[in-house]
Amino acid sequence: MPQVKVGDYLFQRLKQIGITSVFGVPQDNEYALLDLVFTNDLQFKGNPDELVASYAAGGYARVKNYGAFVTTFGAGELSAYSGMAGQYTEFVPVAHIVGYPAVTARKAGFIMHHTGGDSKYDTYRKMSTDITAAVTVLDNPSTACAEIDRCLNTMIYESRPVYIGVPTDIAYAAVFDNSLQIPLALELSQNDLELEHIVISELRTWMETKMKPAMVVDGNGIRNICVKEINELAKLTGFPIFVTAMGKGIVNETLPNFGGVYGGAASHAEVKRTIATSDALFWFGSFLSDVNTGELTSDFDKTAFIGFQRFSVKISNQMFDVKTKYVLRALIHSLQRAPLHRKTGSKMAWDPYPERDISPHGPLTQDFMWHALSDFFQKGDYIVSENGSSASGIGTTRFAKGVSMYNQTISGSFGHATRAAVGCFQAIKEDCGRYGRGILVTGEGSFHLTVQAVADMLRFALKPIVFILNSADHSVERLARDKTADYNGVAVYDYSAIPQAFGSAHQTQYFGPIKTAEELTTLIGNPAVRGNDCFTIIELVLVQVEAQLSVSIAGAAVDEVDELHKQKPSASSTQGT
Amino acid sequence: MPQVKVGDYLFQRLKQIGITSVFGVPQDNEYALLDLVFTNDLQFKGNPDELVASYAAGGYARVKNYGAFVTTFGAGELSAYSGMAGQYTEFVPVAHIVGYPAVTARKAGFIMHHTGGDSKYDTYRKMSTDITAAVTVLDNPSTACAEIDRCLNTMIYESRPVYIGVPTDIAYAAVFDNSLQIPLALELSQNDLELEHIVISELRTWMETKMKPAMVVDGNGIRNICVKEINELAKLTGFPIFVTAMGKGIVNETLPNFGGVYGGAASHAEVKRTIATSDALFWFGSFLSDVNTGELTSDFDKTAFIGFQRFSVKISNQMFDVKTKYVLRALIHSLQRAPLHRKTGSKMAWDPYPERDISPHGPLTQDFMWHALSDFFQKGDYIVSENGSSASGIGTTRFAKGVSMYNQTISGSFGHATRAAVGCFQAIKEDCGRYGRGILVTGEGSFHLTVQAVADMLRFALKPIVFILNSADHSVERLARDKTADYNGVAVYDYSAIPQAFGSAHQTQYFGPIKTAEELTTLIGNPAVRGNDCFTIIELVLVQVEAQLSVSIAGAAVDEVDELHKQKPSASSTQGT
């Protein structure tokens, strides 16, 4: 029976599930393993630091379903944990491959570097269990293949990250490759058909009989890969359909029944009213978190809530053990064969995008900028949006059909976007034709967290358009708290010098600083800007302490809560009394 | 009884132990708390990302004894864990203050951002227990002061990092400030004097009777703040004294009995022989890890080993429960009153620095560079050295009296140096007069991990001299493994553009690329370079695939181990047989 190395087996499995680029930071404990990336005909896309590697793998997974990256044990892997935790939260299937010290060295109790200076080797593996769906350290060649398969199958099944430790003396151990012929389980197991019929019938009844049905699409809608089904359902039912901050980009906004963004109290009045009065709320992949609900200000009838998650459908108070993907497919099939009797599908009575002051003159405002970007975005764009102002603002832009995007609403790690963009845009490049331009929208504070990722975009010959929103500090943070606080000051970069600093050999262009509405209008009309022929930075300088509506409202909500805390500490607030 | 806010109490405690700058990344959950940094008359030195904040606090602690930084819960704190683990390993007392979501929100089970998208709030606190000496989340104002004191006292006592979570609704809770009058315990409790006498007597006997005594100073010598005592002992005994890679900078190298660096098989032949044949090895703050021992090639008589640690002294096979600091003080006192009868203290028979080719002509080699830097370093310098080539190389340089340095040998996190330099140089600035120039020595791959830290050095008006060792890839990594491997390629920066990109408003200077021995000689003679009037980058371009002796030896050792693993996987290496 043919033999392969343990490392070969791992990389062959990654290839089988569509991964062609592996990210990571080359360091000790991984060299021998990294040699096998190449011999297994994968690309290694090395990154400057582990958090870039982690998020790059996540961005890659969002486009190509799965991602992988390699770090060294200890100091290296720990630097990636924030990314892993984010992927765990947001259901992004990424394999974190960790180069471990040799089993022989560990068994001998040697004190190796990257440890706690002791002979304990289990600390980091244990820590990882809280932020991954499965963990293994391949200490035994005879179980290595089974362990790799267990972890990767869990990653796929749960759509969550996993941790695979590969000791230096195991990476090259010979194992039989026979199980490579058995594919990993890429599809969820089928539903109990009887139960599925009950659910479909129940859903149809709600759809037929309720007076004010509506649909809300949240982040887990895309993480569970139901984008096509959700859009099909929107067409077939004609029910008003909304997205949350995290769901933006999932729904085709040119549908007549697209109603805009729902974000609790921060929503458009008509959107708020529709949700508050709905008697049948079909809510896909909900994450009822603070940021996703206008600081927990969602107001709707809980008994009208029909929640669709990866492994369950909840109808009012009843939970059904069925997978949403198959339920939606069956429901669509049912609706195609026997359409709803009710008449729905008229155009929304309101403009799904907020009214704003879009006067094309004067200093650049957030309102005008987001309006202008609505015209800039086009079919095929894949937008990675930073959290904070960028995420709030982009929620208010109008997307043409075929514009994709994501942000990281729940995990909410600042800096994720620039890091993730490396992998996301690499994936777009590999999937040539499916997407067009890669667009990164980031505030400057967030960009500063990880500016070194620019060098990767340059040397991987990615050609994104990078919008840097410069308000000389973290605008959403300032709005949320304090208009002037000194601690929010960030460094003053010269963005025009960034491409030179990080890769002068590459073709790049810089436009900016754009300070007025007129300048932005001219810029957006420039074909050199609209193309994606080279790495492009566009620096937008926004009027200070000014943001668009939803951010201001969210900020006001935070203000209120904070003030409350300052004035009224909890009851047991004095010591010793 | 006067009341203060919980946040006030925390920051007053930090002030009491000499902290004047608090590092961190301002984000939600910490704003109210950060306001109190200022009102308590501390400086807030905001950083671009959490790993810079964490290491900056560590660098600050290495100079000013203690450090502190603030991050937000979840995504923010996780990004700092690699730094915390490093500080745990290397006994650096740093308080990680984490802005937690409100107790009220957590008790209500709200799904907040930065969580796992669920209502679990305990995950990260639990993870932190493995990399800190104490953990608390201040959920109750009535115990908050006691918890703060418990954590800070543990941090001081164990010289290790701690984790203090401050929920948004607790930061402003009113507490009585009476316990602020009771100082934190800055000194270790005294030894049992009887036991201490026994140890002193035993140590004196070894010192008097052994034929070939020697001293080795490792990293924990400085972490336990015994630098003065160790140097005094070196003078009083005259025993040959050596430093490990991690101990470099602790011993006054102008002492006649200074014998150079001990690194196992990689050491100078005379050093190796002295250690191997010693019958009384006084080893201070030992970390017998791989990197510190020439890849575990240390060869000495274990029964001759006398190990001094923070809380113990081990003499041959006998362990004594005494604190080294007091033992050393008492030993010094004893030796001053009654000097040893033996005659020691003659100059070493060898040059403690390796012989190398220091021909001042031709392309710049590592050998010539380290030789030249020996002349560049001067009294008052505080050098932060990166791991890898930088650490190995700097071990071979000659330090004038009064040159301080550290690297991060055991934790071995690449990128630590540039991050730590922010805090280290800030501390030097605050301690004006005690140190002179701040010098950062880093390879370029390590610098790329965290180049954004440059912006902090600029806006905090730090004026370090930054040596960037450019060999167009990670040289120690390549030497260790593969001379050409593609995965080791790093981005090609234009270092002359870095100051412009990160802070064009500040005065800076760039020298380079320095490619020949002649150019380096000229450079080092230039008073503008030697001063520390402004932020200075010096780019040294080294001959490819060439490093000085000790690195090459370490590399060869790693090669050997790796080859062994490739060829001979462990016995149970075939599957199913």
mmCIF file of N, CA, C and O in Angstrom, chain A residues 453-483:
data_model
loop_
_atom_site.group_PDB
_atom_site.id
_atom_site.type_symbol
_atom_site.label_atom_id
_atom_site.label_comp_id
_atom_site.label_asym_id
_atom_site.label_seq_id
_atom_site.Cartn_x
_atom_site.Cartn_y
_atom_site.Cartn_z
ATOM 1 N N ALA A 453 0.324 44.527 6.295
ATOM 2 C CA ALA A 453 -0.368 43.637 5.362
ATOM 3 C C ALA A 453 -0.308 44.175 3.933
ATOM 4 O O ALA A 453 -0.453 43.418 2.966
ATOM 5 N N VAL A 454 -0.092 45.481 3.797
ATOM 6 C CA VAL A 454 0.028 46.084 2.463
ATOM 7 C C VAL A 454 1.142 45.392 1.667
ATOM 8 O O VAL A 454 0.998 45.139 0.469
ATOM 9 N N ALA A 455 2.230 45.087 2.361
ATOM 10 C CA ALA A 455 3.366 44.466 1.667
ATOM 11 C C ALA A 455 2.963 43.126 1.053
ATOM 12 O O ALA A 455 3.422 42.762 -0.031
ATOM 13 N N ASP A 456 2.091 42.394 1.738
ATOM 14 C CA ASP A 456 1.614 41.119 1.190
ATOM 15 C C ASP A 456 0.775 41.351 -0.060
ATOM 16 O O ASP A 456 0.928 40.654 -1.059
ATOM 17 N N MET A 457 -0.119 42.310 0.015
ATOM 18 C CA MET A 457 -0.955 42.586 -1.161
ATOM 19 C C MET A 457 -0.082 42.933 -2.357
ATOM 20 O O MET A 457 -0.352 42.509 -3.476
ATOM 21 N N LEU A 458 0.988 43.677 -2.089
ATOM 22 C CA LEU A 458 1.880 44.060 -3.186
ATOM 23 C C LEU A 458 2.628 42.850 -3.728
ATOM 24 O O LEU A 458 2.630 42.601 -4.934
ATOM 25 N N ARG A 459 3.264 42.074 -2.854
ATOM 26 C CA ARG A 459 4.114 41.001 -3.386
ATOM 27 C C ARG A 459 3.305 39.818 -3.889
ATOM 28 O O ARG A 459 3.808 39.033 -4.679
ATOM 29 N N PHE A 460 2.048 39.689 -3.459
ATOM 30 C CA PHE A 460 1.196 38.642 -4.035
ATOM 31 C C PHE A 460 0.515 39.137 -5.318
ATOM 32 O O PHE A 460 -0.348 38.458 -5.874
ATOM 33 N N ALA A 461 0.891 40.347 -5.747
ATOM 34 C CA ALA A 461 0.338 40.944 -6.978
ATOM 35 C C ALA A 461 -1.184 41.043 -6.921
ATOM 36 O O ALA A 461 -1.868 40.868 -7.921
ATOM 37 N N LEU A 462 -1.722 41.316 -5.742
ATOM 38 C CA LEU A 462 -3.148 41.622 -5.620
ATOM 39 C C LEU A 462 -3.305 43.115 -5.977
ATOM 40 O O LEU A 462 -2.369 43.881 -5.802
ATOM 41 N N LYS A 463 -4.454 43.451 -6.495
ATOM 42 C CA LYS A 463 -4.593 44.833 -6.971
ATOM 43 C C LYS A 463 -5.856 45.493 -6.427
ATOM 44 O O LYS A 463 -6.697 45.983 -7.193
ATOM 45 N N PRO A 464 -5.994 45.505 -5.134
ATOM 46 C CA PRO A 464 -7.225 46.049 -4.572
ATOM 47 C C PRO A 464 -7.285 47.568 -4.636
ATOM 48 O O PRO A 464 -6.276 48.237 -4.847
ATOM 49 N N ILE A 465 -8.491 48.068 -4.433
ATOM 50 C CA ILE A 465 -8.689 49.501 -4.215
ATOM 51 C C ILE A 465 -8.920 49.668 -2.713
ATOM 52 O O ILE A 465 -9.840 49.079 -2.151
ATOM 53 N N VAL A 466 -8.056 50.423 -2.081
ATOM 54 C CA VAL A 466 -8.102 50.574 -0.627
ATOM 55 C C VAL A 466 -8.586 51.979 -0.281
ATOM 56 O O VAL A 466 -7.906 52.956 -0.581
ATOM 57 N N PHE A 467 -9.775 52.055 0.295
ATOM 58 C CA PHE A 467 -10.277 53.350 0.765
ATOM 59 C C PHE A 467 -9.874 53.516 2.222
ATOM 60 O O PHE A 467 -10.260 52.705 3.072
ATOM 61 N N ILE A 468 -9.102 54.550 2.491
ATOM 62 C CA ILE A 468 -8.740 54.843 3.883
ATOM 63 C C ILE A 468 -9.525 56.067 4.326
ATOM 64 O O ILE A 468 -9.394 57.145 3.754
ATOM 65 N N LEU A 469 -10.378 55.875 5.323
ATOM 66 C CA LEU A 469 -11.220 56.953 5.838
ATOM 67 C C LEU A 469 -10.462 57.647 6.951
ATOM 68 O O LEU A 469 -10.324 57.119 8.046
ATOM 69 N N ASN A 470 -9.981 58.814 6.638
ATOM 70 C CA ASN A 470 -9.100 59.516 7.551
ATOM 71 C C ASN A 470 -9.862 60.654 8.216
ATOM 72 O O ASN A 470 -10.180 61.643 7.586
ATOM 73 N N SER A 471 -10.143 60.472 9.476
ATOM 74 C CA SER A 471 -10.722 61.600 10.208
ATOM 75 C C SER A 471 -9.783 61.944 11.342
ATOM 76 O O SER A 471 -10.178 62.485 12.353
ATOM 77 N N ALA A 472 -8.544 61.571 11.147
ATOM 78 C CA ALA A 472 -7.458 61.887 12.085
ATOM 79 C C ALA A 472 -7.649 61.246 13.453
ATOM 80 O O ALA A 472 -6.968 61.563 14.394
ATOM 81 N N ASP A 473 -8.601 60.382 13.574
ATOM 82 C CA ASP A 473 -8.699 59.501 14.737
ATOM 83 C C ASP A 473 -9.812 58.481 14.518
ATOM 84 O O ASP A 473 -10.454 58.476 13.475
ATOM 85 N N HIS A 474 -10.051 57.621 15.499
ATOM 86 C CA HIS A 474 -11.065 56.573 15.358
ATOM 87 C C HIS A 474 -12.437 57.217 15.466
ATOM 88 O O HIS A 474 -12.936 57.422 16.560
ATOM 89 N N SER A 475 -13.095 57.522 14.354
ATOM 90 C CA SER A 475 -14.291 58.344 14.452
ATOM 91 C C SER A 475 -15.430 57.678 15.208
ATOM 92 O O SER A 475 -16.094 58.305 16.013
ATOM 93 N N VAL A 476 -15.681 56.373 14.963
ATOM 94 C CA VAL A 476 -16.829 55.778 15.627
ATOM 95 C C VAL A 476 -16.586 55.705 17.125
ATOM 96 O O VAL A 476 -17.498 55.848 17.940
ATOM 97 N N GLU A 477 -15.331 55.502 17.488
ATOM 98 C CA GLU A 477 -14.987 55.435 18.902
ATOM 99 C C GLU A 477 -15.200 56.791 19.556
ATOM 100 O O GLU A 477 -15.732 56.895 20.655
ATOM 101 N N ARG A 478 -14.787 57.832 18.848
ATOM 102 C CA ARG A 478 -14.909 59.163 19.433
ATOM 103 C C ARG A 478 -16.375 59.549 19.572
ATOM 104 O O ARG A 478 -16.819 60.089 20.581
ATOM 105 N N LEU A 479 -17.139 59.252 18.517
ATOM 106 C CA LEU A 479 -18.565 59.572 18.566
ATOM 107 C C LEU A 479 -19.242 58.824 19.693
ATOM 108 O O LEU A 479 -20.151 59.331 20.344
ATOM 109 N N ALA A 480 -18.802 57.600 19.875
ATOM 110 C CA ALA A 480 -19.439 56.787 20.889
ATOM 111 C C ALA A 480 -19.170 57.333 22.281
ATOM 112 O O ALA A 480 -19.933 57.108 23.196
ATOM 113 N N ARG A 481 -18.066 58.039 22.455
ATOM 114 C CA ARG A 481 -17.670 58.387 23.804
ATOM 115 C C ARG A 481 -17.382 59.847 24.070
ATOM 116 O O ARG A 481 -17.947 60.454 24.954
ATOM 117 N N ASP A 482 -16.483 60.357 23.326
ATOM 118 C CA ASP A 482 -15.974 61.655 23.731
ATOM 119 C C ASP A 482 -15.497 62.353 22.471
ATOM 120 O O ASP A 482 -14.791 61.759 21.659
ATOM 121 N N LYS A 483 -15.872 63.561 22.340
ATOM 122 C CA LYS A 483 -15.571 64.239 21.082
ATOM 123 C C LYS A 483 -14.096 64.629 20.958
ATOM 124 O O LYS A 483 -13.606 64.916 19.896
#
